[in-house]
Amino acid sequence: MTGTGTQARSVFIWVGEGTWRATVDAALDLAPAGARFTLLHVTPPEVPDAVHGAYAGLLGRAGRDPGSRLEEMAATSAGELLEAAASRLGRPCERLEIAGRTERAVVAASARADLLIVARDGDRARLGPKSLGKATRFVVDHAACPVLLVWPESPPGVGTIPPPPHHPPPHHPPPSSTTD
């Protein structure tokens, strides 16, 4: 983290459907005193883009483009999610809504943060690498700040760790015998 004890720390909280409560709660429990919070939500463009394309290519141009309505619904949903997260946080915070490729948008936005809080979004039934979705894995691997990775609910037991991959014993050829 940057700065001295007198400078407030910048904590970015990645707010996503299904995991936002865990990230906000972790910020409340673990962020430094006096931290400045930014709630970050990213709306991926894939679904509206696909609907725009289907409308233009398959349905013609009669009527209103359903992709525009889908974009409006996504913006409303993101706003409601950020409002719920801000209410749960109960402290002043900045709200940052970005449209774009989720993993790259989170990395770019958090480049100015002292801490980024994210939640696991993959397989929640067992410990292991599959507990991270593709976007979260990218963020963990590429973020330019420390990342706090939390479970959205109670973590599974240690007995759920996947077994190590099976590796056959190394093959050692018999020593060569040379006769001169």
Short mmCIF file of C-alpha atoms in Angstrom, two decimals, residues 5-166:
data_model
loop_
_atom_site.label_atom_id
_atom_site.label_comp_id
_atom_site.label_asym_id
_atom_site.label_seq_id
_atom_site.Cartn_x
_atom_site.Cartn_y
_atom_site.Cartn_z
CA GLY A 5 -0.19 6.50 8.19
CA THR A 6 -1.80 9.92 7.64
CA GLN A 7 -2.97 9.19 4.09
CA ALA A 8 -6.25 7.31 3.63
CA ARG A 9 -5.94 3.99 1.83
CA SER A 10 -7.87 3.45 -1.37
CA VAL A 11 -9.86 0.21 -1.26
CA PHE A 12 -11.67 -0.95 -4.39
CA ILE A 13 -14.49 -3.45 -3.87
CA TRP A 14 -15.44 -5.47 -6.95
CA VAL A 15 -19.23 -5.75 -6.77
CA GLY A 16 -20.71 -8.63 -8.75
CA GLU A 17 -23.99 -10.49 -8.75
CA GLY A 18 -24.01 -13.22 -6.13
CA THR A 19 -20.74 -12.21 -4.46
CA TRP A 20 -21.09 -8.53 -3.60
CA ARG A 21 -22.15 -9.09 0.02
CA ALA A 22 -18.95 -11.03 0.74
CA THR A 23 -16.70 -8.35 -0.76
CA VAL A 24 -18.46 -5.53 1.10
CA ASP A 25 -18.36 -7.48 4.37
CA ALA A 26 -14.65 -8.18 3.90
CA ALA A 27 -14.04 -4.47 3.36
CA LEU A 28 -15.87 -3.67 6.58
CA ASP A 29 -13.97 -6.33 8.52
CA LEU A 30 -10.48 -6.03 7.06
CA ALA A 31 -9.90 -2.65 5.38
CA PRO A 32 -7.60 -0.21 7.16
CA ALA A 33 -9.20 2.41 9.39
CA GLY A 34 -9.98 5.56 7.46
CA ALA A 35 -9.97 3.79 4.10
CA ARG A 36 -11.57 5.44 1.09
CA PHE A 37 -13.90 2.99 -0.63
CA THR A 38 -14.78 2.62 -4.29
CA LEU A 39 -17.50 0.19 -5.30
CA LEU A 40 -16.68 -1.14 -8.77
CA HIS A 41 -19.17 -2.84 -11.07
CA VAL A 42 -18.51 -3.90 -14.65
CA THR A 43 -21.21 -4.61 -17.20
CA PRO A 44 -19.88 -6.84 -19.99
CA PRO A 45 -20.97 -5.85 -23.51
CA GLU A 46 -21.40 -9.38 -24.91
CA VAL A 47 -25.14 -9.87 -24.44
CA PRO A 48 -26.31 -6.47 -25.71
CA ASP A 49 -23.88 -6.74 -28.63
CA ALA A 50 -25.30 -10.16 -29.56
CA VAL A 51 -28.86 -8.85 -29.36
CA HIS A 52 -27.95 -5.80 -31.49
CA GLY A 53 -26.44 -8.15 -34.08
CA ALA A 54 -29.42 -10.50 -34.09
CA TYR A 55 -31.80 -7.60 -34.45
CA ALA A 56 -29.88 -6.04 -37.33
CA GLY A 57 -29.11 -9.29 -39.14
CA LEU A 58 -32.08 -11.52 -38.53
CA LEU A 59 -35.02 -9.41 -37.56
CA GLY A 60 -34.55 -6.44 -39.83
CA ARG A 61 -34.96 -2.92 -38.67
CA ALA A 62 -38.66 -2.72 -37.88
CA GLY A 63 -39.43 -1.55 -34.38
CA ARG A 64 -37.13 -0.73 -31.49
CA ASP A 65 -33.76 -2.48 -31.19
CA PRO A 66 -34.07 -4.87 -28.20
CA GLY A 67 -30.34 -4.49 -27.53
CA SER A 68 -30.95 -0.88 -26.45
CA ARG A 69 -33.58 -2.03 -23.95
CA LEU A 70 -31.19 -4.69 -22.66
CA GLU A 71 -28.49 -2.03 -22.15
CA GLU A 72 -30.98 0.10 -20.20
CA MET A 73 -31.93 -2.88 -18.03
CA ALA A 74 -28.25 -3.67 -17.38
CA ALA A 75 -27.56 -0.07 -16.33
CA THR A 76 -30.57 -0.09 -14.01
CA SER A 77 -29.51 -3.40 -12.50
CA ALA A 78 -25.94 -2.17 -12.00
CA GLY A 79 -27.21 0.99 -10.34
CA GLU A 80 -29.44 -1.01 -7.99
CA LEU A 81 -26.58 -3.36 -7.15
CA LEU A 82 -24.23 -0.47 -6.40
CA GLU A 83 -26.94 1.17 -4.25
CA ALA A 84 -27.42 -2.04 -2.25
CA ALA A 85 -23.66 -2.41 -1.80
CA ALA A 86 -23.30 1.22 -0.69
CA SER A 87 -26.14 0.76 1.79
CA ARG A 88 -24.52 -2.38 3.21
CA LEU A 89 -21.15 -0.60 3.41
CA GLY A 90 -22.79 2.23 5.34
CA ARG A 91 -19.88 4.62 4.71
CA PRO A 92 -19.16 7.27 2.12
CA CYS A 93 -17.94 5.69 -1.09
CA GLU A 94 -17.42 6.34 -4.76
CA ARG A 95 -19.46 4.26 -7.18
CA LEU A 96 -17.79 3.30 -10.42
CA GLU A 97 -19.83 1.63 -13.17
CA ILE A 98 -17.85 0.53 -16.21
CA ALA A 99 -18.94 -1.21 -19.41
CA GLY A 100 -16.36 -3.43 -21.06
CA ARG A 101 -14.45 -6.67 -20.80
CA THR A 102 -14.84 -7.42 -17.12
CA GLU A 103 -11.36 -8.69 -16.28
CA ARG A 104 -9.54 -5.89 -18.10
CA ALA A 105 -11.86 -3.20 -16.76
CA VAL A 106 -11.31 -4.36 -13.16
CA VAL A 107 -7.52 -4.46 -13.60
CA ALA A 108 -7.45 -1.02 -15.22
CA ALA A 109 -9.76 0.59 -12.65
CA SER A 110 -7.94 -0.91 -9.67
CA ALA A 111 -4.52 0.23 -10.92
CA ARG A 112 -4.88 3.29 -8.68
CA ALA A 113 -6.03 1.31 -5.63
CA ASP A 114 -4.05 0.33 -2.55
CA LEU A 115 -6.19 -2.81 -2.17
CA LEU A 116 -8.70 -4.67 -4.36
CA ILE A 117 -11.25 -6.98 -2.75
CA VAL A 118 -12.70 -9.75 -4.95
CA ALA A 119 -14.74 -12.88 -4.31
CA ARG A 120 -14.33 -16.37 -5.67
CA ASP A 121 -16.89 -16.95 -8.40
CA GLY A 122 -16.29 -20.49 -9.59
CA ASP A 123 -16.80 -23.89 -7.98
CA ARG A 124 -17.80 -23.17 -4.39
CA ALA A 125 -18.09 -26.81 -3.36
CA ARG A 126 -14.36 -27.54 -3.15
CA LEU A 127 -11.05 -25.84 -2.65
CA GLY A 128 -8.80 -25.50 -5.64
CA PRO A 129 -8.11 -23.53 -8.78
CA LYS A 130 -11.60 -24.05 -10.21
CA SER A 131 -13.00 -21.89 -7.39
CA LEU A 132 -11.99 -18.92 -9.54
CA GLY A 133 -13.82 -18.03 -12.72
CA LYS A 134 -11.93 -16.88 -15.80
CA ALA A 135 -12.31 -13.14 -15.12
CA THR A 136 -11.38 -13.46 -11.44
CA ARG A 137 -8.31 -15.56 -12.29
CA PHE A 138 -7.20 -12.86 -14.75
CA VAL A 139 -7.69 -10.13 -12.15
CA VAL A 140 -5.77 -12.04 -9.47
CA ASP A 141 -2.93 -12.68 -11.92
CA HIS A 142 -2.75 -9.14 -13.36
CA ALA A 143 -3.85 -6.63 -10.73
CA ALA A 144 -1.24 -3.95 -10.03
CA CYS A 145 -2.19 -3.78 -6.34
CA PRO A 146 -2.62 -6.26 -3.49
CA VAL A 147 -5.73 -8.43 -3.91
CA LEU A 148 -7.84 -9.76 -1.05
CA LEU A 149 -9.62 -12.89 -2.28
CA VAL A 150 -12.64 -13.96 -0.22
CA TRP A 151 -15.17 -16.80 -0.27
CA PRO A 152 -18.75 -15.63 -0.94
CA GLU A 153 -19.93 -17.98 1.81
CA SER A 154 -18.25 -20.36 4.24
CA PRO A 155 -15.35 -22.09 2.50
CA PRO A 156 -15.47 -25.85 1.93
CA GLY A 157 -13.41 -28.12 4.17
CA VAL A 158 -9.77 -28.93 3.57
CA GLY A 159 -10.82 -32.46 2.59
CA THR A 160 -12.18 -31.04 -0.68
CA ILE A 161 -8.71 -30.20 -2.02
CA PRO A 162 -8.27 -32.07 -5.30
CA PRO A 163 -5.76 -34.93 -5.19
CA PRO A 164 -2.36 -34.30 -6.75
CA PRO A 165 -2.04 -35.30 -10.39
CA HIS A 166 -0.82 -38.84 -10.91
#
